[in-house]
Amino acid sequence: MSAAPDDPALTGAVVSLRAATRADVSALAAIRATPEVRARWRGAEDPAPEIVESIEDGGLHYLAIVLDGRVVGAIQWAAEEDPDYRHASIDVFVDPAVHGRGVGTDAVRTLAAHLVDTRRFHRLTIDPAADNAAAIRCYAKVGFRPVGVMREYERGADGRWHDGLMMDLLAAELIR
């Protein structure tokens, strides 16, 4: 399975989002291999198999971010479907060549609006590294708010544990 039938193409102000396919793997792997993205996403030296696994994962919605006809990143979401805890989580990476152009903000906003309006999630979460000020600013522009620091949340490339920041957004807080 390379594209879930329930993942429609989405159009934002700057980017479009569509289900990623195997044809996108080389472009996405090249972006994941850039030093800026690799520092945050890590993984194997060759990220291509990991990307294929994400595309084919039935529980993960893995979307290509397209700008001017070119894949410039990926955004993914997963659902917690337990009715007492129902929410969606988001994660994203964007080619450093287009940083500072509103691409990440538009991708997150476009997906968040879809998850709130169409999928009817009342709450979304995202968990950047606590020291990733650019990502935190990006998510805040969409309406995400810090919930708290998750201490020693993930192991970094340096082998040490680093803090993460849990952020969430309630449907009524989405900044459109």
Coordinates of N, CA, C and O in Angstrom, one line a residue, residues 27-87:
A27 N 13.8 11.8 -3.5 CA 13.7 13.2 -3.1 C 13.6 13.3 -1.6 O 14.4 14.1 -1.0
L28 N 12.8 12.5 -1.0 CA 12.6 12.6 0.5 C 13.9 12.1 1.2 O 14.3 12.7 2.2
A29 N 14.6 11.1 0.7 CA 15.8 10.6 1.3 C 16.9 11.7 1.2 O 17.7 11.9 2.1
A30 N 17.0 12.4 0.0 CA 18.0 13.4 -0.1 C 17.7 14.6 0.9 O 18.7 15.1 1.5
I31 N 16.5 14.9 1.2 CA 16.1 15.9 2.2 C 16.5 15.4 3.6 O 17.1 16.1 4.3
R32 N 16.1 14.2 3.9 CA 16.4 13.6 5.2 C 17.9 13.5 5.4 O 18.4 13.5 6.6
A33 N 18.7 13.4 4.3 CA 20.2 13.3 4.5 C 20.9 14.6 4.7 O 22.1 14.7 5.0
T34 N 20.2 15.8 4.5 CA 20.8 17.1 4.7 C 21.2 17.2 6.2 O 20.5 16.6 7.0
P35 N 22.3 17.8 6.5 CA 22.7 17.9 7.9 C 21.7 18.5 8.8 O 21.5 18.0 9.9
E36 N 21.0 19.5 8.4 CA 19.9 20.2 9.2 C 18.8 19.2 9.6 O 18.3 19.2 10.7
V37 N 18.3 18.4 8.6 CA 17.2 17.5 8.9 C 17.7 16.3 9.6 O 17.1 15.8 10.5
R38 N 18.9 15.8 9.2 CA 19.5 14.6 9.8 C 19.7 14.8 11.3 O 19.5 13.9 12.1
A39 N 20.1 16.0 11.7 CA 20.3 16.3 13.1 C 19.1 16.1 13.9 O 19.2 15.8 15.1
R40 N 17.9 16.3 13.3 CA 16.6 16.2 14.1 C 16.0 14.8 13.9 O 15.3 14.3 14.8
W41 N 16.1 14.3 12.7 CA 15.4 13.0 12.4 C 16.3 11.8 12.5 O 15.8 10.7 12.6
R42 N 17.6 12.0 12.4 CA 18.5 10.9 12.5 C 18.1 9.7 11.7 O 17.7 9.8 10.5
G43 N 18.3 8.5 12.2 CA 18.0 7.3 11.4 C 19.2 6.7 10.7 O 20.4 7.1 11.0
A44 N 19.0 5.8 9.9 CA 20.1 5.1 9.2 C 20.8 6.1 8.2 O 20.3 7.1 7.8
E45 N 22.0 5.7 7.9 CA 22.8 6.5 6.9 C 22.1 6.7 5.6 O 22.1 7.8 5.1
D46 N 21.4 5.7 5.1 CA 20.5 5.8 4.0 C 19.1 5.7 4.5 O 18.6 4.7 4.9
P47 N 18.4 6.9 4.5 CA 17.0 6.9 5.0 C 15.9 6.3 4.1 O 14.8 6.2 4.5
A48 N 16.3 5.9 2.9 CA 15.3 5.5 1.9 C 14.5 4.3 2.4 O 13.2 4.3 2.3
P49 N 15.1 3.2 3.0 CA 14.2 2.1 3.5 C 13.3 2.6 4.6 O 12.1 2.1 4.7
E50 N 13.7 3.5 5.5 CA 12.8 4.0 6.5 C 11.7 4.8 5.9 O 10.5 4.7 6.4
I51 N 11.9 5.5 4.9 CA 10.8 6.3 4.2 C 9.8 5.3 3.5 O 8.6 5.5 3.7
V52 N 10.3 4.3 2.9 CA 9.5 3.3 2.3 C 8.6 2.7 3.3 O 7.4 2.5 3.2
E53 N 9.2 2.3 4.5 CA 8.4 1.7 5.6 C 7.3 2.7 6.1 O 6.2 2.2 6.3
S54 N 7.6 4.0 6.2 CA 6.6 4.9 6.6 C 5.5 5.1 5.6 O 4.3 5.2 6.0
I55 N 5.9 5.1 4.3 CA 4.8 5.2 3.2 C 3.9 4.0 3.3 O 2.7 4.1 3.1
E56 N 4.4 2.8 3.6 CA 3.7 1.6 3.6 C 3.0 1.2 4.9 O 2.2 0.3 5.0
D57 N 3.3 2.0 5.9 CA 2.7 1.8 7.3 C 1.2 2.1 7.3 O 0.9 3.3 7.1
G58 N 0.4 1.1 7.5 CA -1.1 1.4 7.4 C -1.6 2.3 8.5 O -2.7 2.8 8.4
G59 N -0.8 2.4 9.6 CA -1.3 3.2 10.7 C -0.7 4.7 10.7 O -1.0 5.5 11.6
L60 N 0.1 4.9 9.7 CA 0.7 6.3 9.5 C 0.3 6.9 8.2 O 0.2 6.2 7.2
H61 N -0.1 8.1 8.2 CA -0.5 8.9 7.0 C 0.7 9.7 6.7 O 1.0 10.7 7.4
Y62 N 1.4 9.4 5.6 CA 2.7 10.0 5.3 C 2.5 10.8 4.0 O 2.3 10.2 2.9
L63 N 2.6 12.1 4.0 CA 2.2 13.0 2.9 C 3.5 13.7 2.4 O 4.3 14.2 3.2
A64 N 3.6 13.8 1.1 CA 4.6 14.7 0.5 C 4.2 16.1 0.6 O 3.0 16.4 0.3
I65 N 5.1 17.0 0.9 CA 4.9 18.4 0.8 C 5.4 18.9 -0.5 O 6.6 18.7 -0.8
V66 N 4.6 19.5 -1.3 CA 4.9 19.9 -2.7 C 4.9 21.4 -2.8 O 3.8 22.0 -2.5
L67 N 5.9 22.0 -3.3 CA 6.0 23.4 -3.5 C 6.5 23.6 -5.0 O 7.5 23.1 -5.4
D68 N 5.7 24.4 -5.7 CA 6.0 24.7 -7.1 C 6.3 23.4 -7.9 O 7.3 23.3 -8.7
G69 N 5.5 22.3 -7.7 CA 5.7 21.1 -8.4 C 6.8 20.2 -7.9 O 7.1 19.1 -8.5
R70 N 7.5 20.6 -6.9 CA 8.7 19.8 -6.4 C 8.5 19.4 -4.9 O 8.0 20.1 -4.1
V71 N 8.8 18.1 -4.6 CA 8.7 17.6 -3.3 C 9.8 18.3 -2.4 O 11.0 18.2 -2.8
V72 N 9.3 18.9 -1.3 CA 10.3 19.7 -0.5 C 10.2 19.2 1.0 O 10.8 19.8 1.8
G73 N 9.5 18.1 1.2 CA 9.5 17.6 2.6 C 8.3 16.6 2.7 O 7.7 16.2 1.7
A74 N 8.1 16.2 4.0 CA 7.0 15.3 4.3 C 6.4 15.7 5.6 O 7.1 16.2 6.5
I75 N 5.1 15.4 5.7 CA 4.4 15.6 6.9 C 3.6 14.4 7.2 O 3.0 13.8 6.2
Q76 N 3.6 13.9 8.4 CA 2.9 12.7 8.7 C 2.0 12.9 9.9 O 2.2 13.8 10.7
W77 N 1.0 12.0 10.0 CA 0.1 12.1 11.1 C -0.4 10.7 11.5 O -0.4 9.8 10.6
A78 N -0.7 10.5 12.7 CA -1.2 9.2 13.2 C -2.3 9.5 14.2 O -2.3 10.6 14.8
A79 N -3.2 8.6 14.3 CA -4.4 8.8 15.2 C -4.3 7.9 16.4 O -4.0 6.7 16.3
E80 N -4.7 8.5 17.5 CA -5.1 7.7 18.7 C -6.6 7.6 18.7 O -7.3 8.6 18.8
E81 N -7.1 6.4 18.4 CA -8.5 6.2 18.2 C -9.3 5.8 19.4 O -10.6 5.8 19.4
D82 N -8.7 5.6 20.6 CA -9.5 5.3 21.8 C -10.4 6.4 22.0 O -9.9 7.6 22.1
P83 N -11.7 6.2 22.1 CA -12.6 7.4 22.2 C -12.4 8.3 23.4 O -12.7 9.4 23.4
D84 N -11.8 7.7 24.5 CA -11.6 8.5 25.6 C -10.3 9.4 25.5 O -10.1 10.2 26.4
Y85 N -9.5 9.1 24.5 CA -8.2 9.8 24.4 C -8.0 10.3 22.9 O -6.9 10.7 22.6
R86 N -9.0 10.2 22.1 CA -8.8 10.5 20.7 C -8.2 11.8 20.4 O -8.6 12.8 20.9
H87 N -7.1 11.7 19.6 CA -6.4 12.9 19.1 C -5.5 12.4 17.9 O -5.4 11.2 17.6

